[in-house]
Structures are given as C-alpha cells and as structure tokens.
Coordinates of C-alpha atoms in Angstrom, one line a residue:
M1 CA -48.2 26.2 2.7
K2 CA -45.8 23.3 2.8
K3 CA -42.0 23.6 3.1
L4 CA -39.8 20.8 2.0
V5 CA -36.5 20.5 3.8
V6 CA -33.7 21.3 1.3
F7 CA -30.6 19.2 1.3
F8 CA -27.1 20.3 0.2
L9 CA -26.4 18.8 -3.2
L10 CA -23.0 17.5 -2.1
M11 CA -24.8 15.3 0.4
I12 CA -27.3 13.7 -2.0
P13 CA -24.9 11.0 -3.4
V14 CA -24.1 9.9 0.2
L15 CA -27.6 9.9 1.5
F16 CA -29.6 8.6 -1.4
F17 CA -27.4 6.6 -3.7
A18 CA -24.8 4.9 -1.5
T19 CA -25.6 1.2 -1.4
D20 CA -24.1 0.7 2.1
A21 CA -25.8 3.7 3.7
F22 CA -27.2 3.2 7.2
L23 CA -30.9 3.6 6.9
I24 CA -33.7 4.1 9.5
G25 CA -34.4 0.7 11.0
D26 CA -31.1 -0.9 10.3
P27 CA -29.5 -2.8 13.2
L28 CA -26.6 -1.2 15.0
P29 CA -23.6 -3.5 15.7
D30 CA -24.9 -4.1 19.2
A31 CA -28.5 -4.7 18.3
P32 CA -30.3 -7.6 20.0
D33 CA -30.8 -10.7 17.9
L34 CA -34.4 -10.2 16.8
A35 CA -33.9 -6.7 15.6
Y36 CA -32.3 -8.0 12.4
R37 CA -34.5 -8.3 9.2
G38 CA -36.3 -11.5 8.4
E39 CA -36.2 -13.8 5.4
Y40 CA -38.6 -11.8 3.2
S41 CA -37.9 -9.0 0.9
I42 CA -40.7 -6.5 1.1
G43 CA -42.8 -4.1 -1.0
V44 CA -44.9 -1.1 0.0
R45 CA -48.0 0.5 -1.5
T46 CA -50.2 3.5 -0.6
V47 CA -53.9 3.0 -0.6
A48 CA -56.7 5.6 -0.1
V49 CA -59.9 4.4 1.5
V50 CA -63.1 6.1 2.6
N51 CA -65.3 5.3 5.6
E52 CA -68.7 6.5 4.5
N53 CA -71.4 8.2 6.5
Q54 CA -69.4 8.8 9.7
L55 CA -70.2 11.2 12.5
D56 CA -68.5 14.5 11.8
I57 CA -67.7 15.4 15.4
L58 CA -65.9 18.6 14.4
H59 CA -69.3 20.0 13.3
Y60 CA -71.3 18.7 16.2
A61 CA -73.6 21.2 17.9
K62 CA -76.7 21.0 20.1
D63 CA -78.8 22.1 17.2
N64 CA -76.9 19.8 14.8
P65 CA -76.2 16.7 16.9
N66 CA -75.6 14.2 14.2
P67 CA -73.6 15.7 11.3
R68 CA -72.3 13.2 8.8
Y69 CA -69.4 13.0 6.4
D70 CA -67.4 10.5 4.3
R71 CA -64.1 10.1 6.3
P72 CA -61.0 9.6 4.1
L73 CA -58.0 7.6 5.4
T74 CA -54.6 6.9 3.8
L75 CA -53.1 3.5 4.4
E76 CA -49.5 2.4 3.9
I77 CA -49.1 -1.3 3.4
W78 CA -45.9 -3.3 3.7
Y79 CA -45.9 -6.9 2.6
P80 CA -43.5 -9.8 1.6
A81 CA -42.7 -9.3 -2.0
K82 CA -40.7 -10.4 -5.0
I83 CA -37.9 -8.0 -6.0
P84 CA -37.3 -8.1 -9.8
E85 CA -33.9 -8.8 -11.0
G86 CA -31.8 -5.6 -11.3
R87 CA -34.0 -3.7 -8.8
K88 CA -33.1 -2.9 -5.2
E89 CA -35.2 -3.3 -2.1
L90 CA -35.2 0.4 -1.6
G91 CA -37.7 3.2 -1.8
Y92 CA -38.6 6.7 -0.5
Y93 CA -41.0 8.1 2.0
T94 CA -42.1 11.7 2.2
A95 CA -43.1 12.5 5.8
E96 CA -44.5 15.6 7.4
Y97 CA -42.8 15.9 10.7
F98 CA -43.5 19.3 12.3
R99 CA -45.6 22.4 11.8
E100 CA -45.1 26.1 12.6
G101 CA -48.2 28.1 12.0
A102 CA -49.3 27.6 8.4
N103 CA -45.9 26.0 7.5
V104 CA -45.8 22.2 7.4
Y105 CA -42.2 20.8 7.2
S106 CA -41.7 17.6 5.3
T107 CA -38.7 15.4 4.6
V108 CA -37.8 12.6 2.2
F109 CA -36.0 9.6 3.6
Q110 CA -35.1 6.2 2.2
G111 CA -36.4 2.9 3.4
R112 CA -35.8 -0.8 2.6
A113 CA -39.0 -1.5 0.7
L114 CA -39.6 -1.5 -3.0
R115 CA -42.7 0.5 -3.9
N116 CA -45.4 -1.4 -5.8
A117 CA -43.4 -4.7 -5.8
M118 CA -45.3 -7.9 -6.6
P119 CA -46.5 -9.5 -3.3
I120 CA -45.8 -13.1 -2.4
Q121 CA -48.8 -15.4 -1.9
G122 CA -48.9 -16.7 1.7
E123 CA -51.9 -15.5 3.8
F124 CA -49.6 -13.7 6.2
P125 CA -50.9 -12.5 9.6
L126 CA -51.9 -8.8 9.7
I127 CA -50.5 -6.1 12.0
I128 CA -52.3 -2.7 12.1
V129 CA -50.2 0.3 13.2
S130 CA -51.6 3.5 14.7
H131 CA -49.5 6.7 15.1
G132 CA -49.6 9.4 17.8
Y133 CA -51.2 12.8 17.8
P134 CA -50.2 14.4 15.6
G135 CA -48.2 12.0 13.5
T136 CA -48.0 10.1 10.2
R137 CA -48.2 6.6 8.9
Y138 CA -44.4 6.7 8.3
I139 CA -43.4 7.6 11.9
M140 CA -42.6 4.0 12.8
S141 CA -41.3 2.7 9.4
Y142 CA -38.4 1.1 11.2
L143 CA -40.9 -1.3 12.8
T144 CA -43.4 -1.7 9.9
E145 CA -40.6 -2.7 7.5
N146 CA -39.0 -5.0 10.0
L147 CA -42.1 -6.9 10.8
A148 CA -43.1 -7.2 7.2
S149 CA -39.7 -8.8 6.5
K150 CA -40.6 -11.5 9.0
G151 CA -43.8 -12.6 7.3
Y152 CA -46.5 -10.2 8.2
V153 CA -48.6 -7.8 6.2
V154 CA -48.4 -4.5 8.1
V155 CA -50.7 -1.5 7.5
A156 CA -50.1 1.9 9.0
I157 CA -52.9 4.4 9.1
S158 CA -52.7 8.2 8.6
H159 CA -55.5 9.2 10.8
T160 CA -57.5 12.1 9.4
E161 CA -57.6 15.2 11.6
S162 CA -54.8 13.7 13.6
T163 CA -51.7 14.1 11.3
V164 CA -49.1 16.8 11.3
S165 CA -50.7 18.4 8.2
D166 CA -54.4 18.2 9.2
Q167 CA -54.2 18.2 13.0
N168 CA -57.6 19.4 14.3
Q169 CA -59.5 19.3 17.6
F170 CA -58.3 16.6 20.0
F171 CA -61.8 15.2 20.5
S172 CA -61.8 14.1 16.9
T173 CA -58.9 11.8 17.7
L174 CA -60.5 10.6 20.9
L175 CA -63.6 9.5 19.0
N176 CA -62.2 8.4 15.7
R177 CA -59.0 6.5 16.6
P178 CA -60.6 3.2 17.5
L179 CA -63.1 3.5 14.7
D180 CA -60.4 4.0 12.1
I181 CA -58.6 0.9 13.4
L182 CA -61.7 -1.2 13.1
F183 CA -62.5 0.1 9.7
T184 CA -59.0 -0.6 8.5
L185 CA -59.4 -4.2 9.7
E186 CA -62.6 -4.5 7.6
Q187 CA -60.9 -2.9 4.6
M188 CA -58.0 -5.3 4.8
T189 CA -60.4 -8.2 5.0
A190 CA -62.2 -7.0 2.0
F191 CA -58.9 -6.6 0.1
S192 CA -57.9 -10.2 1.0
Q193 CA -61.2 -11.5 -0.5
D194 CA -61.1 -9.5 -3.7
A195 CA -59.6 -11.6 -6.5
G196 CA -58.5 -8.4 -8.3
H197 CA -56.7 -6.8 -5.4
F198 CA -53.0 -7.1 -4.8
L199 CA -53.6 -8.5 -1.3
Y200 CA -55.7 -11.4 -2.5
G201 CA -54.2 -14.6 -1.1
V202 CA -51.5 -12.5 0.7
V203 CA -53.0 -11.5 4.1
N204 CA -55.0 -13.5 6.7
T205 CA -56.9 -11.1 8.8
D206 CA -58.2 -13.9 11.0
I207 CA -54.8 -13.5 12.8
T208 CA -54.4 -9.8 13.5
G209 CA -52.1 -7.9 15.9
L210 CA -52.3 -4.3 16.8
A211 CA -49.5 -1.9 17.4
G212 CA -49.9 1.7 18.5
Y213 CA -47.9 4.7 19.9
S214 CA -49.3 7.3 22.3
M215 CA -52.8 8.0 21.0
G216 CA -52.4 4.9 18.8
G217 CA -51.9 3.0 22.0
Y218 CA -55.1 4.6 23.3
G219 CA -57.0 3.4 20.2
I220 CA -55.7 -0.2 20.2
I221 CA -56.4 -0.8 23.8
N222 CA -60.0 0.2 23.3
V223 CA -60.3 -1.9 20.2
A224 CA -58.8 -4.9 21.9
G225 CA -61.5 -5.1 24.6
A226 CA -61.0 -2.4 27.2
G227 CA -64.0 -0.1 26.8
F228 CA -63.9 3.4 28.2
S229 CA -65.2 4.2 31.6
E230 CA -68.3 6.3 32.2
A231 CA -66.1 9.0 33.6
G232 CA -64.0 9.0 30.5
V233 CA -67.0 9.3 28.2
N234 CA -68.3 12.3 30.2
L235 CA -65.1 14.3 30.6
P236 CA -65.9 18.0 30.1
W237 CA -62.9 18.4 27.7
G238 CA -63.6 15.1 25.9
V239 CA -65.9 14.2 23.1
P240 CA -68.9 16.5 23.1
G241 CA -72.5 15.3 23.3
G242 CA -71.6 12.0 25.0
K243 CA -70.7 10.6 21.6
L244 CA -67.9 8.5 23.0
E245 CA -70.5 6.3 24.6
I246 CA -70.3 4.0 21.5
R247 CA -66.9 2.9 22.8
Q248 CA -67.9 2.6 26.5
S249 CA -67.4 -0.6 28.5
G250 CA -70.7 -2.4 29.1
N251 CA -72.4 -0.8 26.1
P252 CA -73.8 -3.6 24.1
E253 CA -73.0 -1.8 20.9
Y254 CA -69.4 -1.6 22.0
E255 CA -69.2 -5.2 23.2
K256 CA -70.4 -6.3 19.7
T257 CA -67.3 -4.7 18.1
I258 CA -64.8 -6.7 20.2
D259 CA -63.3 -8.8 17.4
P260 CA -61.9 -12.3 18.0
R261 CA -59.6 -11.9 15.0
I262 CA -57.5 -9.6 17.1
K263 CA -55.0 -11.8 19.0
A264 CA -52.4 -9.5 20.6
V265 CA -51.6 -5.8 21.2
F266 CA -48.2 -4.0 21.4
A267 CA -48.8 -0.6 22.9
M268 CA -46.0 1.9 23.1
A269 CA -46.4 4.8 25.6
P270 CA -50.2 4.5 25.3
W271 CA -52.0 7.6 26.5
G272 CA -55.1 8.1 28.7
A273 CA -55.0 5.4 31.4
A274 CA -55.9 7.8 34.2
F275 CA -58.7 9.5 32.3
F276 CA -60.5 7.0 30.2
W277 CA -60.2 3.7 32.1
N278 CA -60.8 2.5 35.6
E279 CA -60.1 -0.9 37.1
E280 CA -63.4 -2.4 36.0
A281 CA -63.0 -1.2 32.4
M282 CA -59.5 -2.5 32.0
E283 CA -60.7 -6.0 33.0
G284 CA -62.0 -6.2 29.5
L285 CA -58.6 -6.5 28.0
R286 CA -58.1 -10.3 27.8
I287 CA -55.6 -10.9 25.0
P288 CA -51.8 -10.9 25.3
S289 CA -50.6 -7.3 25.7
F290 CA -47.1 -5.8 25.6
F291 CA -46.6 -2.3 26.9
V292 CA -43.5 -0.1 26.3
V293 CA -42.8 3.0 28.3
G294 CA -40.2 5.5 29.5
E295 CA -39.8 5.6 33.2
Q296 CA -39.9 9.4 33.0
D297 CA -42.8 9.6 30.5
D298 CA -44.2 13.1 31.1
V299 CA -47.0 12.8 28.5
A300 CA -48.6 9.4 29.0
G301 CA -47.3 9.1 32.6
Y302 CA -45.7 6.1 34.3
E303 CA -47.0 5.2 37.7
N304 CA -50.3 7.0 37.1
G305 CA -50.2 6.2 33.4
V306 CA -48.9 3.3 31.4
K307 CA -48.2 1.2 34.5
L308 CA -51.9 1.4 35.3
F309 CA -52.7 -0.4 32.0
F310 CA -50.3 -3.2 33.0
D311 CA -51.6 -3.4 36.6
R312 CA -55.3 -3.3 35.8
A313 CA -55.4 -5.7 32.8
V314 CA -55.7 -8.6 35.2
H315 CA -57.2 -11.0 32.7
A316 CA -54.5 -10.6 30.1
Q317 CA -51.1 -12.2 29.7
R318 CA -49.1 -9.0 29.8
Y319 CA -45.6 -7.5 29.7
L320 CA -44.3 -4.0 30.6
L321 CA -40.9 -3.0 29.2
T322 CA -39.6 0.1 30.9
F323 CA -36.7 2.2 29.7
E324 CA -35.0 4.0 32.6
N325 CA -34.7 7.8 32.3
A326 CA -36.7 7.8 29.0
R327 CA -39.6 10.1 28.4
H328 CA -42.4 9.7 25.9
N329 CA -40.7 9.2 22.6
V330 CA -39.7 5.5 22.8
A331 CA -41.5 4.6 19.5
P332 CA -40.8 7.0 16.6
N333 CA -38.2 6.6 13.9
A334 CA -34.6 7.5 14.8
Y335 CA -34.3 10.3 12.3
G336 CA -30.7 11.4 12.0
P337 CA -29.2 14.9 11.5
I338 CA -30.1 14.6 7.9
P339 CA -32.9 14.4 6.7
L340 CA -35.0 15.3 9.8
I341 CA -33.2 17.9 12.0
S342 CA -33.2 21.4 10.6
F343 CA -32.3 24.9 11.9
D344 CA -36.0 25.7 11.6
M345 CA -36.8 23.4 14.6
K346 CA -37.3 24.5 18.1
S347 CA -36.6 22.4 21.1
H348 CA -40.2 21.3 21.5
D349 CA -40.3 20.3 17.8
Y350 CA -37.2 18.1 18.2
L351 CA -38.4 16.5 21.4
R352 CA -41.5 15.3 19.7
Y353 CA -39.2 12.6 18.2
A354 CA -36.0 12.4 20.1
E355 CA -35.2 11.0 23.6
P356 CA -33.0 13.1 25.8
S357 CA -31.3 10.2 27.5
W358 CA -31.4 7.4 25.0
D359 CA -30.0 6.8 21.5
N360 CA -33.1 6.5 19.3
Q361 CA -31.5 4.1 16.9
R362 CA -30.9 1.8 19.9
L363 CA -34.5 2.2 21.0
N364 CA -35.7 1.3 17.5
N365 CA -33.6 -1.9 17.6
I366 CA -34.9 -2.9 21.0
V367 CA -38.5 -2.3 20.0
Q368 CA -38.0 -4.3 16.9
H369 CA -36.5 -7.2 19.0
F370 CA -39.4 -7.3 21.5
A371 CA -42.1 -6.8 18.9
T372 CA -40.7 -9.7 16.9
A373 CA -40.6 -11.9 20.0
F374 CA -44.1 -10.9 21.2
F375 CA -45.9 -11.2 17.9
G376 CA -43.9 -14.3 17.0
V377 CA -45.2 -16.1 20.1
Y378 CA -48.8 -14.8 20.0
L379 CA -49.5 -14.6 16.2
K380 CA -47.2 -17.3 14.8
N381 CA -46.7 -19.7 17.7
L382 CA -42.9 -19.4 17.3
D383 CA -40.6 -20.6 20.0
Y384 CA -39.5 -17.1 21.1
S385 CA -40.7 -17.3 24.7
A386 CA -37.1 -17.3 26.0
Y387 CA -36.8 -13.8 24.7
L388 CA -39.7 -12.7 27.0
D389 CA -39.0 -14.9 30.1
L390 CA -36.3 -12.7 31.5
I391 CA -35.1 -11.6 34.9
E392 CA -36.9 -8.4 35.8
Y393 CA -34.1 -5.9 35.9
S394 CA -31.6 -6.0 33.0
N395 CA -28.7 -4.6 35.0
E396 CA -28.7 -7.6 37.3
G397 CA -28.2 -10.0 34.5
V398 CA -25.0 -12.1 34.6
W399 CA -23.1 -13.2 31.5
S400 CA -21.7 -16.7 32.3
Q401 CA -20.3 -18.7 29.4
N402 CA -18.3 -21.8 28.9
D403 CA -15.2 -22.0 26.7
D404 CA -17.3 -23.8 24.0
G405 CA -19.8 -21.0 23.8
T406 CA -22.6 -22.6 25.8
F407 CA -24.0 -20.8 28.8
K408 CA -23.7 -21.9 32.4
E409 CA -26.6 -22.4 34.7
D410 CA -26.0 -19.0 36.4
H411 CA -26.3 -17.1 33.1
T412 CA -29.1 -14.6 33.5
H413 CA -28.1 -11.9 30.9
W414 CA -31.2 -11.0 28.8
K415 CA -31.4 -13.4 25.9
G416 CA -30.6 -12.0 22.6
F417 CA -28.7 -9.0 23.9
P418 CA -24.9 -9.1 23.2
N419 CA -22.7 -9.1 26.3
R420 CA -22.6 -5.9 28.2
T421 CA -25.6 -4.4 26.3
A422 CA -28.7 -5.2 28.4
L423 CA -28.7 -2.1 30.6
G424 CA -31.2 0.4 31.9
M425 CA -34.4 -1.7 31.3
H426 CA -37.0 -3.5 33.3
L427 CA -39.4 -6.2 32.0
Y428 CA -42.3 -6.9 34.2
Q429 CA -44.7 -9.7 33.3
A430 CA -47.9 -11.1 34.8
N431 CA -50.2 -14.0 34.0
P432 CA -53.9 -13.6 33.7
E433 CA -56.1 -14.2 36.7

C-alpha cells in the first residue's frame, strides 16, 4: 500500500505555481560561487532498462547456488536541452521517502528540469549517480540538475531491491551495487551509439565520472578500481556463497572490469571502509577521488570509516571535505517542511535525510560547489584548481581585500565562499605516491 502525502489546497498555488518559489537545489544568498546553475537549460527523462540473466542472490541456496533473473533498473537522465518557447524549465518528481510497515510514503516536489525536452547535441561527459540504502534516484536531484546545467549528462539509478519501496536483504545491495553501475555505463554507451535514441550525439561515455552517497559510495569506489578484500568477501553477514568474489581485488575477472572511461569519483559518506577494504585493496584506486563526510558520521564512520578511504588511496589524487559536527546525511536533498516533513514521520525517519547541526540547503550548495570544481578539473580540464587548493581549515582563512576589490597576498579565505561564510569545514588533500 502506498500513501501519498496530502497537501493543504491553500498551499498549492504557493508551492507549485509561484514562478519565484525557492526550489530544492536553488542557491541561498550566501551560496559559494560554483553552486549557481550553469549556462544550459536542462531536460529530464525516465528510462527503464533490464540487465538480463543476472545472479538472483535473494534466492541463493546451497542446493540452488546459481539462480538467475532479469534484473530491472529505472534510470533518471538529466541533460542539456532546448526549452520550447512558452514553456518553463520546470517539472515534477514523485519520490518515495520513508516506509512504515506496508505503507510507503511518497511526495511530489518541483525541480528545474523540463520533462522530455529536446536534448542539445554536444557529446557531453557522463556522470553516473548512485543512491544510498534505501533511497531513490531523486534523492540528490539538487546535484543532478545542477551538474547537467553545466554541460554533463547525468544519470541516477534506482537500484532494484535497494529503494524505499522495494528494500530487501542487504546482501543484494552489497553484490549488485557495483554491477548496476557498470551496466548503466554500458547502457548509456549503447544509447549514445543508437541513431534512434534521444542521447545519440549527446553523451560521451569515454569521459565518465561517478558520484555516490553511502552505499552508492561503496559501489563507485569498487567500480573505480578498489576491489574488495578477501575478508570483505567472506564476511559471515555479507554476500552468501562467496559470490562477492567477482568484485575482489586481484581476481582477474574483477580486474578486467576496471574501465578506463571512468576518470573521477565523488563519494559522499561512502560506507564500508573498515569491512570491505584493507590497505592493499585500496591501492587499486588510482583515479582522482573526492570524499565528503561529516566528522560525526555514525553510519559510515569517520576515523575508522571514510577517512580510511582517503588515507589508503595512496595512488590517487584525492580530497577529503569534512563538515564539523555533521553526521551521515551530508548528501540528500534539502527537503523543506512541505513537501517532505509530515506528522507521520518519527525521529529516525526524519534523520534519514536531515542533519541535526547543519542547514541542509547550505550543505546542498556546498556539495554543488565542490562537485562542480572537482568534475570541472578532472572531466573538463577547466581552470577550477583554485577552488580546490585551499588552506586546510576553513575557520583559519583570512579575508583581506584592497579598496579596488582585489585580494591582498595574505588573503586565505576559501575561494568562492562569500566573506564570513567559510566556517566549520576541513579540506584535506594528498597527491598520489
């Protein structure tokens, strides 16, 4: 049974029809420079795909060690587009956001993308986005829309058996997350080569970035070259039958899947560092990597969690953005009191999305800013390095400006952040060995 959040009729004109309404992903007045939308208008489409003849791990048994099924996935694709005269660059998303027993609660919210708009030809780089467990393909629409407006094709996956509506055993997510990401890359490549597909001549999958949150971070790190350790493959609560071995470091079958088209990874609160990787396994990550984490992350962990990814990826150019006092939810949409929050929610439901110490709209803007800088440098060769080459601790930055607006030599305030706004963050960086 699904239950749709009901809105008061008096609120509908304000929420859905006001042209100047503040929407998810819009920049706050104090947003950093690169949080603002890019030069492109964008469209969005939903595409269903099927990965045939996959291992049905949910039905694995000793007397049935290789059950198979056709695995369906739903993709949401944002892309630079032409907006017809008289139409607005606006559309709606219906997202399931929490579950109580048999009831799945959904909400409708507005975004700045026109559904089924005509794409612009351009062979734009691809970014694949993977949600947490459970989640939806819309949970980071603030970021997917923003990146598409800057000249990327962005595809977000609804991972079967790992969404709010169909959440199933965790070991399905452990096995299928990297496989879904790789399959999506192949599907997007096929679309780009199909003269009858709307993405023909639009996307260039030879230049691909990966972005993921929580279990999405787990998936993209494995896909990017850091195979799982033997201990991770054999965890008693992990994937049964040793079936995760296909993603194990050193396994020739795994090594063949490391794809040179994947150029950079942006991992937000990635989960599993202490369980699925050791130092040797993490040495396989050799492409530029940007990690985002809350210093008080009590799901993925900090010192014994996300920071291990940063410390152990010794062959990668890497960054670690840390939000002081933040917990795990540094990546989801900043849903407001309407449409997301309802009286049906319990504290644990709300805290799947909200940060107790940070304004989520501000978090969204900061993530937009750094994702733009990172992918701009490593996917588009843009001159954004000054937005990444910062002093380590934001609170120690000094704003020092001449009367003509130029900055003095002792100016160390984080670039792109308005005066007085770069607070409560650390940015660590390290060069590959």
